[in-house]
CSV table of C-alpha atoms and ligand atoms in Angstrom, one decimal:
chain,number,residue,atom,x,y,z
A,2,MET,CA,157.2,109.5,127.6
A,3,GLY,CA,155.0,107.4,125.4
A,4,ARG,CA,156.1,104.4,123.3
A,5,LEU,CA,156.0,104.4,119.5
A,6,PHE,CA,157.8,101.2,118.7
A,7,GLY,CA,156.0,97.8,119.2
A,8,THR,CA,157.5,94.4,118.7
A,9,ASN,CA,158.4,95.2,115.1
A,10,GLY,CA,158.3,98.8,114.1
A,11,VAL,CA,155.6,101.5,114.6
A,12,ARG,CA,152.0,100.6,113.7
A,13,GLY,CA,148.5,102.0,114.1
A,14,VAL,CA,145.1,102.6,112.4
A,15,VAL,CA,145.6,105.0,109.6
A,16,ASN,CA,144.7,108.7,110.3
A,17,THR,CA,143.7,107.7,113.9
A,18,ASP,CA,146.7,106.3,115.8
A,19,PHE,CA,149.1,106.6,112.9
A,20,THR,CA,148.9,110.0,111.1
A,21,ILE,CA,151.0,111.8,108.4
A,22,ASP,CA,152.3,114.2,111.0
A,23,MET,CA,153.5,111.3,113.1
A,24,ALA,CA,155.1,109.6,110.0
A,25,ALA,CA,156.9,112.8,109.0
A,26,LYS,CA,158.2,113.5,112.5
A,27,LEU,CA,159.2,109.8,113.0
A,28,ALA,CA,161.0,109.7,109.7
A,29,ALA,CA,162.9,112.9,110.6
A,30,ALA,CA,163.8,111.5,114.0
A,31,ALA,CA,164.9,108.2,112.5
A,32,GLY,CA,166.9,109.9,109.7
A,33,SER,CA,168.8,112.1,112.3
A,34,VAL,CA,170.0,108.9,113.9
A,35,LEU,CA,170.6,106.7,110.8
A,36,GLY,CA,172.7,109.0,108.6
A,37,LYS,CA,172.7,110.8,105.3
A,38,LYS,CA,171.5,108.3,102.6
A,39,ILE,CA,168.2,106.6,103.5
A,40,ALA,CA,166.4,103.9,101.4
A,41,LEU,CA,162.7,104.1,101.3
A,42,GLY,CA,160.2,101.3,100.5
A,43,ARG,CA,156.5,100.8,100.8
A,44,ASP,CA,154.0,97.9,100.7
A,45,ALA,CA,150.8,97.9,98.6
A,46,ARG,CA,148.4,99.3,101.2
A,47,THR,CA,146.0,102.0,100.0
A,48,SER,CA,147.5,104.5,102.5
A,49,SER,CA,151.2,103.8,101.7
A,50,PRO,CA,151.4,106.4,98.9
A,51,MET,CA,150.1,109.0,101.3
A,52,PHE,CA,152.7,108.0,104.0
A,53,ARG,CA,155.4,107.9,101.4
A,54,GLU,CA,155.0,111.7,100.8
A,55,ALA,CA,155.1,112.4,104.6
A,56,VAL,CA,158.2,110.2,105.1
A,57,VAL,CA,160.0,111.8,102.2
A,58,SER,CA,159.2,115.3,103.5
A,59,GLY,CA,160.4,114.4,107.0
A,60,LEU,CA,163.7,113.0,105.7
A,61,LEU,CA,164.4,115.8,103.3
A,62,SER,CA,163.6,118.5,105.9
A,63,ILE,CA,166.6,117.4,108.0
A,64,GLY,CA,169.0,117.0,105.1
A,65,CYS,CA,168.8,113.3,104.4
A,66,ASP,CA,168.9,112.1,100.8
A,67,VAL,CA,166.1,109.6,99.9
A,68,ILE,CA,166.7,106.6,97.6
A,69,ASP,CA,163.2,105.5,96.9
A,70,PHE,CA,162.9,101.8,96.0
A,71,GLY,CA,159.1,102.1,95.5
A,72,VAL,CA,156.8,99.2,96.2
A,73,LEU,CA,158.7,96.0,97.3
A,74,PRO,CA,158.8,93.3,100.0
A,75,THR,CA,160.3,94.2,103.4
A,76,PRO,CA,163.2,91.7,103.0
A,77,ALA,CA,164.0,93.2,99.6
A,78,ILE,CA,164.6,96.8,100.9
A,79,GLN,CA,166.6,95.2,103.8
A,80,TYR,CA,168.9,93.3,101.5
A,81,CYS,CA,169.3,96.0,98.9
A,82,LEU,CA,170.0,98.9,101.2
A,83,LYS,CA,173.0,97.0,102.7
A,84,HIS,CA,174.1,95.8,99.2
A,85,LEU,CA,174.1,99.4,98.0
A,86,GLY,CA,176.0,100.7,101.1
A,87,LEU,CA,173.3,103.1,102.3
A,88,ASP,CA,173.1,104.4,105.9
A,89,GLY,CA,169.7,103.1,106.8
A,90,GLY,CA,166.1,102.5,105.5
A,91,LEU,CA,162.5,103.0,106.3
A,92,MET,CA,159.7,100.7,105.1
A,93,ILE,CA,156.1,101.9,105.1
A,94,THR,CA,154.2,98.7,106.0
A,95,ALA,CA,151.9,97.2,108.7
A,96,SER,CA,153.2,93.7,107.8
A,97,HIS,CA,150.3,91.2,108.2
A,98,ASN,CA,147.8,93.7,110.0
A,99,PRO,CA,144.4,94.4,108.5
A,100,PRO,CA,144.1,97.0,105.7
A,101,GLN,CA,143.1,99.9,108.0
A,102,PHE,CA,146.6,99.7,109.6
A,103,ASN,CA,149.9,101.1,108.4
A,104,GLY,CA,153.2,101.8,110.0
A,105,ILE,CA,157.0,102.1,109.6
A,106,LYS,CA,159.8,99.6,110.1
A,107,VAL,CA,163.3,101.2,110.6
A,108,PHE,CA,166.5,99.6,109.4
A,109,PHE,CA,170.1,100.3,110.2
A,110,GLY,CA,172.8,100.4,107.5
A,111,ASP,CA,173.3,96.6,107.9
A,112,GLY,CA,169.8,96.1,106.6
A,113,VAL,CA,168.5,94.7,109.9
A,114,GLU,CA,165.8,96.3,112.1
A,115,ILE,CA,167.5,98.8,114.5
A,116,PRO,CA,168.3,97.6,118.0
A,117,ARG,CA,166.0,98.5,121.0
A,118,SER,CA,168.6,101.1,122.2
A,119,LEU,CA,168.2,103.0,118.9
A,120,GLU,CA,164.4,102.8,119.0
A,121,ASP,CA,164.7,104.5,122.5
A,122,ARG,CA,166.9,107.2,121.0
A,123,ILE,CA,164.5,107.9,118.1
A,124,GLU,CA,161.6,108.1,120.6
A,125,GLU,CA,163.5,110.5,122.7
A,126,ILE,CA,164.1,112.8,119.7
A,127,TYR,CA,160.5,112.4,118.6
A,128,PHE,CA,159.0,113.3,121.9
A,129,ALA,CA,161.3,116.2,122.4
A,130,GLY,CA,159.8,117.8,119.3
A,131,GLY,CA,161.8,116.2,116.5
A,132,PRO,CA,165.3,117.0,115.1
A,133,LYS,CA,166.3,120.5,114.0
A,134,ALA,CA,165.3,121.3,110.4
A,135,ALA,CA,168.0,121.9,107.8
A,136,ALA,CA,168.7,125.3,106.3
A,137,TRP,CA,167.1,125.8,102.9
A,138,ASN,CA,170.4,125.0,101.0
A,139,LEU,CA,171.0,121.8,103.0
A,140,VAL,CA,167.6,120.2,102.3
A,141,GLY,CA,168.0,116.7,100.9
A,142,SER,CA,167.2,115.2,97.5
A,143,VAL,CA,165.2,112.2,96.2
A,144,GLU,CA,166.1,109.7,93.6
A,145,HIS,CA,164.2,106.6,92.4
A,146,ARG,CA,165.9,103.2,92.1
A,147,GLU,CA,164.7,99.9,90.8
A,148,VAL,CA,166.3,97.2,93.0
A,149,LEU,CA,164.1,94.0,92.7
A,150,ASP,CA,166.5,92.4,90.2
A,151,ILE,CA,169.4,92.7,92.8
A,152,TYR,CA,167.3,91.0,95.4
A,153,ILE,CA,165.9,88.2,93.1
A,154,GLU,CA,169.5,87.5,91.8
A,155,SER,CA,170.8,87.1,95.3
A,156,ILE,CA,168.2,84.5,96.3
A,157,VAL,CA,168.5,82.4,93.2
A,158,ASN,CA,172.2,82.3,93.6
A,159,LYS,CA,172.0,81.1,97.3
A,160,VAL,CA,170.6,77.7,96.2
A,161,ASP,CA,171.7,75.1,93.7
A,162,PHE,CA,169.5,76.4,90.9
A,163,VAL,CA,170.9,74.0,88.2
A,164,LYS,CA,169.8,71.0,90.2
A,165,ILE,CA,166.4,72.5,91.3
A,166,LYS,CA,165.6,73.4,87.7
A,167,GLU,CA,166.0,69.8,86.6
A,168,LYS,CA,163.2,68.8,88.9
A,169,ARG,CA,160.7,71.0,87.1
A,170,PHE,CA,158.5,71.4,90.3
A,171,LYS,CA,155.0,72.7,90.2
A,172,VAL,CA,154.4,75.4,92.7
A,173,ALA,CA,151.2,77.1,93.7
A,174,ILE,CA,151.7,80.7,95.2
A,175,ASP,CA,149.3,82.9,97.2
A,176,PRO,CA,150.8,86.3,98.0
A,177,GLY,CA,147.5,87.4,99.5
A,178,ASN,CA,147.4,90.5,97.3
A,179,GLY,CA,150.6,91.7,99.0
A,180,VAL,CA,154.1,92.6,97.7
A,181,GLY,CA,155.2,89.0,97.6
A,182,ALA,CA,153.4,89.0,94.2
A,183,LEU,CA,156.3,91.2,92.8
A,184,VAL,CA,159.0,88.6,93.4
A,185,ALA,CA,157.8,85.1,94.4
A,186,SER,CA,156.6,83.8,91.0
A,187,ILE,CA,159.7,85.2,89.3
A,188,ILE,CA,162.0,83.5,91.7
A,189,ALA,CA,160.1,80.2,91.4
A,190,GLN,CA,160.2,80.5,87.6
A,191,ARG,CA,164.0,81.2,87.7
A,192,LEU,CA,164.3,77.9,89.6
A,193,GLY,CA,162.5,76.1,86.7
A,194,CYS,CA,159.2,75.8,88.4
A,195,GLU,CA,155.8,75.8,86.7
A,196,VAL,CA,153.9,78.5,88.7
A,197,ASN,CA,150.2,79.0,89.3
A,198,THR,CA,149.0,81.8,91.5
A,199,ILE,CA,145.9,83.1,93.4
A,200,ASN,CA,145.5,86.6,94.9
A,201,SER,CA,148.5,87.7,92.9
A,202,ASP,CA,147.5,91.3,92.0
A,203,LEU,CA,148.6,94.0,94.3
A,204,ASP,CA,145.5,95.3,96.3
A,205,GLY,CA,145.9,97.1,99.6
A,206,ARG,CA,142.4,96.2,100.6
A,207,PHE,CA,143.4,92.5,100.7
A,208,PRO,CA,140.2,91.3,99.0
A,209,GLY,CA,141.5,87.7,98.6
A,210,ARG,CA,142.2,86.8,102.2
A,211,ASP,CA,143.6,88.4,105.4
A,212,SER,CA,147.2,89.4,105.0
A,213,GLU,CA,148.1,87.0,107.9
A,214,PRO,CA,148.3,83.5,106.3
A,215,ARG,CA,146.5,81.0,108.5
A,216,PRO,CA,145.3,77.4,107.9
A,217,ASP,CA,141.7,78.6,107.7
A,218,ASN,CA,142.2,81.3,105.0
A,219,LEU,CA,144.4,79.1,102.7
A,220,LEU,CA,141.6,77.1,101.3
A,221,GLY,CA,141.9,78.9,97.9
A,222,LEU,CA,145.6,78.0,97.7
A,223,LYS,CA,144.8,74.4,98.7
A,224,THR,CA,142.2,74.2,95.9
A,225,LEU,CA,144.7,75.6,93.4
A,226,LEU,CA,147.4,73.2,94.6
A,227,LYS,CA,145.2,70.2,94.2
A,228,ALA,CA,143.7,71.3,90.8
A,229,THR,CA,147.2,71.8,89.4
A,230,GLY,CA,148.8,68.8,91.0
A,231,SER,CA,151.5,71.0,92.6
A,232,ASP,CA,154.4,69.8,94.6
A,233,LEU,CA,154.4,72.8,96.9
A,234,GLY,CA,152.1,75.6,98.0
A,235,VAL,CA,153.4,78.9,99.3
A,236,ALA,CA,151.5,81.8,101.0
A,237,PHE,CA,153.0,85.1,102.0
A,238,ASP,CA,152.1,87.7,104.6
A,239,GLY,CA,151.4,91.3,103.6
A,240,ASP,CA,155.1,92.4,103.3
A,241,ALA,CA,156.4,89.0,102.3
A,242,ASP,CA,158.9,88.5,105.2
A,243,ARG,CA,157.1,85.4,106.2
A,244,SER,CA,155.9,82.4,104.2
A,245,ILE,CA,153.7,79.4,105.1
A,246,PHE,CA,153.9,76.2,103.1
A,247,LEU,CA,151.5,73.5,102.0
A,248,ASP,CA,152.7,70.0,101.2
A,249,GLU,CA,151.7,68.2,98.0
A,250,ARG,CA,148.6,66.9,99.7
A,251,GLY,CA,147.5,70.4,100.6
A,252,GLU,CA,148.2,70.1,104.3
A,253,VAL,CA,149.3,73.4,105.8
A,254,LEU,CA,152.6,73.2,107.6
A,255,TRP,CA,152.7,75.6,110.5
A,256,GLY,CA,155.8,77.8,110.7
A,257,ASP,CA,157.7,75.7,113.2
A,258,ARG,CA,157.7,72.8,110.6
A,259,SER,CA,159.3,74.8,107.8
A,260,PHE,CA,161.7,76.3,110.4
A,261,ALA,CA,162.7,72.8,111.6
A,262,LEU,CA,163.1,71.5,108.1
A,263,THR,CA,165.3,74.4,106.9
A,264,ALA,CA,167.3,74.3,110.2
A,265,GLN,CA,167.9,70.5,109.8
A,266,ASP,CA,169.2,71.2,106.2
A,267,PHE,CA,171.4,74.0,107.4
A,268,MET,CA,172.9,71.7,110.1
A,269,LYS,CA,173.6,69.0,107.4
A,270,ASN,CA,175.6,71.6,105.4
A,271,ASN,CA,177.1,73.3,108.5
A,272,PRO,CA,177.8,70.7,111.1
A,273,GLY,CA,178.4,72.1,114.6
A,274,ALA,CA,176.9,75.5,113.7
A,275,LYS,CA,174.9,77.7,116.1
A,276,VAL,CA,171.3,78.6,115.5
A,277,VAL,CA,169.4,81.6,116.9
A,278,THR,CA,165.8,81.3,118.1
A,279,PRO,CA,163.5,82.8,120.7
A,280,ILE,CA,162.7,80.9,123.9
A,281,SER,CA,159.2,80.3,122.6
A,282,SER,CA,160.5,77.8,119.9
A,283,SER,CA,159.8,74.1,119.8
A,284,ASN,CA,162.1,71.4,121.1
A,285,ALA,CA,162.0,70.1,117.5
A,286,ILE,CA,164.5,72.9,116.7
A,287,VAL,CA,166.7,71.8,119.6
A,288,ASP,CA,166.6,68.2,118.4
A,289,VAL,CA,167.6,68.9,114.8
A,290,VAL,CA,170.4,71.4,115.9
A,291,LYS,CA,171.8,69.0,118.5
A,292,LYS,CA,171.7,66.1,116.0
A,293,GLY,CA,173.9,68.3,113.7
A,294,GLY,CA,176.4,68.7,116.5
A,295,GLY,CA,175.4,72.4,117.0
A,296,SER,CA,173.9,74.5,119.8
A,297,ILE,CA,171.1,77.0,120.2
A,298,HIS,CA,171.6,80.7,121.0
A,299,TRP,CA,168.3,81.7,122.8
A,300,THR,CA,166.8,85.2,122.6
A,301,ARG,CA,163.8,87.0,123.8
A,302,VAL,CA,160.6,86.7,121.6
A,303,GLY,CA,160.7,88.9,118.5
A,304,SER,CA,162.3,88.7,115.1
A,305,VAL,CA,164.4,91.8,115.8
A,306,ASP,CA,166.1,90.1,118.7
A,307,VAL,CA,166.9,87.0,116.6
A,308,SER,CA,168.3,89.1,113.7
A,309,ARG,CA,170.4,91.2,116.0
A,310,ALA,CA,171.8,88.2,117.8
A,311,MET,CA,172.8,86.7,114.4
A,312,VAL,CA,174.6,89.9,113.4
A,313,GLU,CA,176.3,90.4,116.8
A,314,ASN,CA,177.5,86.7,117.1
A,315,GLY,CA,178.2,86.0,113.4
A,316,ILE,CA,175.6,83.2,113.4
A,317,MET,CA,174.2,82.3,109.9
A,318,PHE,CA,170.8,80.8,110.7
A,319,GLY,CA,167.9,81.8,112.8
A,320,GLY,CA,164.1,81.6,112.9
A,321,GLU,CA,160.8,81.8,114.7
A,322,GLU,CA,157.9,79.4,115.1
A,323,ASN,CA,155.6,81.7,113.0
A,324,GLY,CA,157.3,81.0,109.7
A,325,GLY,CA,160.0,83.6,109.9
A,326,VAL,CA,163.3,81.9,108.7
A,327,MET,CA,166.5,83.9,108.6
A,328,TYR,CA,169.2,82.6,106.3
A,329,GLY,CA,172.3,84.7,107.1
A,330,ILE,CA,174.2,83.6,104.0
A,331,HIS,CA,171.7,85.7,102.0
A,332,HIS,CA,170.7,88.2,104.8
A,333,PRO,CA,170.0,87.8,108.5
A,334,VAL,CA,166.4,88.8,108.4
A,335,ARG,CA,163.1,87.0,107.9
A,336,ASP,CA,162.5,86.4,104.2
A,337,GLY,CA,159.6,84.5,102.8
A,338,SER,CA,161.0,84.1,99.3
A,339,MET,CA,164.4,83.0,100.5
A,340,THR,CA,162.7,80.3,102.6
A,341,MET,CA,160.7,79.2,99.5
A,342,ALA,CA,164.0,78.7,97.6
A,343,LEU,CA,165.5,76.8,100.5
A,344,ILE,CA,162.6,74.4,100.7
A,345,LEU,CA,162.7,73.8,96.9
A,346,GLY,CA,166.4,73.0,97.4
A,347,ILE,CA,165.6,70.6,100.2
A,348,MET,CA,163.0,68.8,98.1
A,349,THR,CA,165.5,68.5,95.2
A,350,GLU,CA,168.2,67.1,97.4
A,351,ALA,CA,165.9,64.6,99.2
A,352,GLY,CA,164.0,63.5,96.1
A,353,ARG,CA,161.0,62.8,98.2
A,354,PRO,CA,157.7,64.6,98.6
A,355,LEU,CA,157.5,67.4,101.2
A,356,SER,CA,154.9,65.5,103.3
A,357,THR,CA,157.4,62.7,103.8
A,358,LEU,CA,160.2,65.1,104.7
A,359,VAL,CA,158.0,66.8,107.3
A,360,ALA,CA,156.8,63.5,108.8
A,361,GLU,CA,160.4,62.6,109.5
A,362,LEU,CA,161.0,65.7,111.7
A,363,PRO,CA,160.8,65.4,115.5
A,364,HIS,CA,157.3,66.3,116.6
A,365,TYR,CA,155.9,67.8,119.8
A,366,SER,CA,152.4,68.9,120.7
A,367,GLN,CA,151.9,72.6,121.4
A,368,LEU,CA,149.2,74.9,122.8
A,369,LYS,CA,148.9,78.6,123.0
A,370,ASP,CA,146.5,80.5,125.3
A,371,LYS,CA,146.2,83.9,127.0
A,372,ILE,CA,144.8,85.4,130.1
A,373,THR,CA,143.7,89.0,130.7
A,374,CYS,CA,145.9,90.9,133.2
A,375,PRO,CA,145.9,94.7,133.7
A,376,ASN,CA,149.3,96.3,132.7
A,377,GLU,CA,150.0,97.5,136.2
A,378,LYS,CA,149.8,94.0,137.6
A,379,LYS,CA,152.0,92.3,135.1
A,380,ALA,CA,155.3,92.7,137.0
A,381,LYS,CA,153.7,91.7,140.3
A,382,LEU,CA,152.1,88.6,138.8
A,383,LEU,CA,155.4,87.4,137.4
A,384,GLU,CA,157.1,87.9,140.7
A,385,ALA,CA,154.3,86.1,142.6
A,386,LEU,CA,154.4,83.2,140.2
A,387,GLN,CA,158.1,82.6,140.7
A,388,GLY,CA,157.3,81.7,144.3
A,389,LYS,CA,154.4,79.4,143.3
A,390,ILE,CA,155.5,77.4,140.3
A,391,SER,CA,158.7,75.4,140.5
A,392,ALA,CA,160.6,73.6,137.8
A,393,PRO,CA,164.1,72.1,137.4
A,394,HIS,CA,164.9,74.9,135.0
A,395,VAL,CA,163.6,78.4,135.3
A,396,GLU,CA,164.3,81.1,132.7
A,397,THR,CA,163.4,84.7,133.3
A,398,SER,CA,164.9,86.6,130.4
A,399,ASP,CA,161.5,87.2,128.8
A,400,GLY,CA,158.6,86.4,131.1
A,401,LEU,CA,158.8,83.1,132.9
A,402,LYS,CA,159.8,79.8,131.2
A,403,LEU,CA,159.7,76.6,133.1
A,404,SER,CA,161.3,73.5,131.7
A,405,PHE,CA,160.7,69.9,132.9
A,406,PRO,CA,162.8,66.8,132.5
A,407,ASN,CA,160.4,65.1,130.0
A,408,LYS,CA,161.1,67.8,127.5
A,409,SER,CA,157.9,69.7,128.3
A,410,TRP,CA,157.9,73.4,129.0
A,411,ILE,CA,155.6,76.4,129.6
A,412,LEU,CA,156.3,80.0,128.9
A,413,ILE,CA,154.2,82.8,130.5
A,414,ARG,CA,154.9,86.1,128.9
A,415,PRO,CA,153.4,89.6,129.3
A,416,SER,CA,152.3,91.1,126.0
A,417,GLY,CA,154.2,94.4,125.2
A,418,THR,CA,151.1,95.9,123.6
A,419,GLU,CA,148.0,94.4,125.2
A,420,PRO,CA,146.8,93.9,128.8
A,421,ILE,CA,147.3,90.1,128.5
A,422,PHE,CA,149.8,87.4,129.3
A,423,ARG,CA,150.5,84.9,126.5
A,424,ILE,CA,151.0,81.3,127.5
A,425,TYR,CA,152.9,78.9,125.3
A,426,ALA,CA,153.2,75.2,126.3
A,427,GLU,CA,154.8,72.2,124.7
A,428,ALA,CA,155.0,68.5,125.5
A,429,ALA,CA,155.7,65.1,123.9
A,430,THR,CA,151.9,64.3,123.6
A,431,GLN,CA,148.7,66.2,123.2
A,432,HIS,CA,147.4,64.8,126.5
A,433,ASN,CA,150.5,66.0,128.4
A,434,VAL,CA,150.4,69.5,126.9
A,435,GLU,CA,146.7,69.9,127.7
A,436,GLU,CA,147.4,68.9,131.3
A,437,LEU,CA,150.4,71.2,131.6
A,438,MET,CA,148.3,74.1,130.3
A,439,ARG,CA,145.3,73.3,132.5
A,440,VAL,CA,147.3,73.0,135.7
A,441,ASN,CA,149.4,76.1,135.2
A,442,LYS,CA,146.7,78.3,133.8
A,443,LYS,CA,144.7,77.6,137.0
A,444,ILE,CA,147.7,78.6,139.2
A,445,ILE,CA,148.2,81.8,137.2
A,446,GLU,CA,144.5,82.8,137.4
A,447,GLU,CA,144.4,82.1,141.2
A,448,THR,CA,147.6,84.0,141.8
A,449,LEU,CA,146.2,87.0,139.8
A,450,LYS,CA,143.1,87.1,142.0
A,451,THR,CA,145.3,87.5,145.1
A,452,LEU,CA,147.1,90.6,143.7
B,10,LIG,MG1,155.5,90.6,107.9
């Protein structure tokens, strides 16, 4: 049996690896597992209206009722479907992928991506030919529903909007022509900010920049921030579940910085709390959580694993190093706009510029690399490495993570989708992390040659 689901939903190149037939059949299979009332949302990609029709057809054909939320951010459909008590939801999006891609994310009635076990069940039904179609008189119905206000209201109410408003911050926003454009400026304005934007019209061809925000494609936002003298810059990925921030000097803060900053603030308000994060996260998170008297609940790499661990263990905060912050008091999923509101709250409370707040966080040097490895050799390589590399602490829940006493660590992890191993390393200094990567990469490459 093939695999449909990747790390986060089903994705592929439109009309090549991801077709309307697949979308309809997948929607029907998902609907048969989720229940009767299914929320539907889509991002602003050029192919999303086409897939919308296919997904609606698939759901109606098995007797599901569709509540169509229209074009909106992924975290907005997630929050609203739970808020309205629906049985599940489907979002047509390829997140931050290039414009030729599209896909589907599947949510359970709790508004969180379905667990891996349910993905397996949906795949089984899909590959067995799909669920049984309903009799003519049991075919479902469609209704449209505007929900953005419900979502915006929840976010504004999760921060001290009265205090934030008094600061009259200036914020520069770059939604990258994605669906963040529908909510981010409104939320910032509701928080009393003066907002300036770039790439803020919806355009599924992503003419402004790639829909994955990176330091090298945020120069437009940096220019806007400087020209307007803004206190904060915010860039969103294509479906607005992730946000990346620029400080008032225009320096891009990578996701682990905004995650550490928001985690530190959460610990201040919730001393002793637990925080969920994947084993690829920085020791900076460990430091701020320990300082707040709390502890880390580690998971495998992937936002779904983090969200599910939050729900199952009643933990209210989680995140990833790529800028995905999950604030369970609003909703336990990645949410770019919620993160923006939290950061504005932190700046208000501290009364100091963002660059200063970030400079005060614990800092480690990190490196990421990869090596090519055929899929059939992945398991053998991991096994062989366990005999060759030793460390005081070895973790094997997701690849191989070796931790050393001086707070350095290296994680060697097979990609679920490509014939590569990803290597993550962290140490106290740049020199140490380079050395750690060099030595271990050599061992990995030599071991691979012997297989
Ligand atoms: Mg995304």
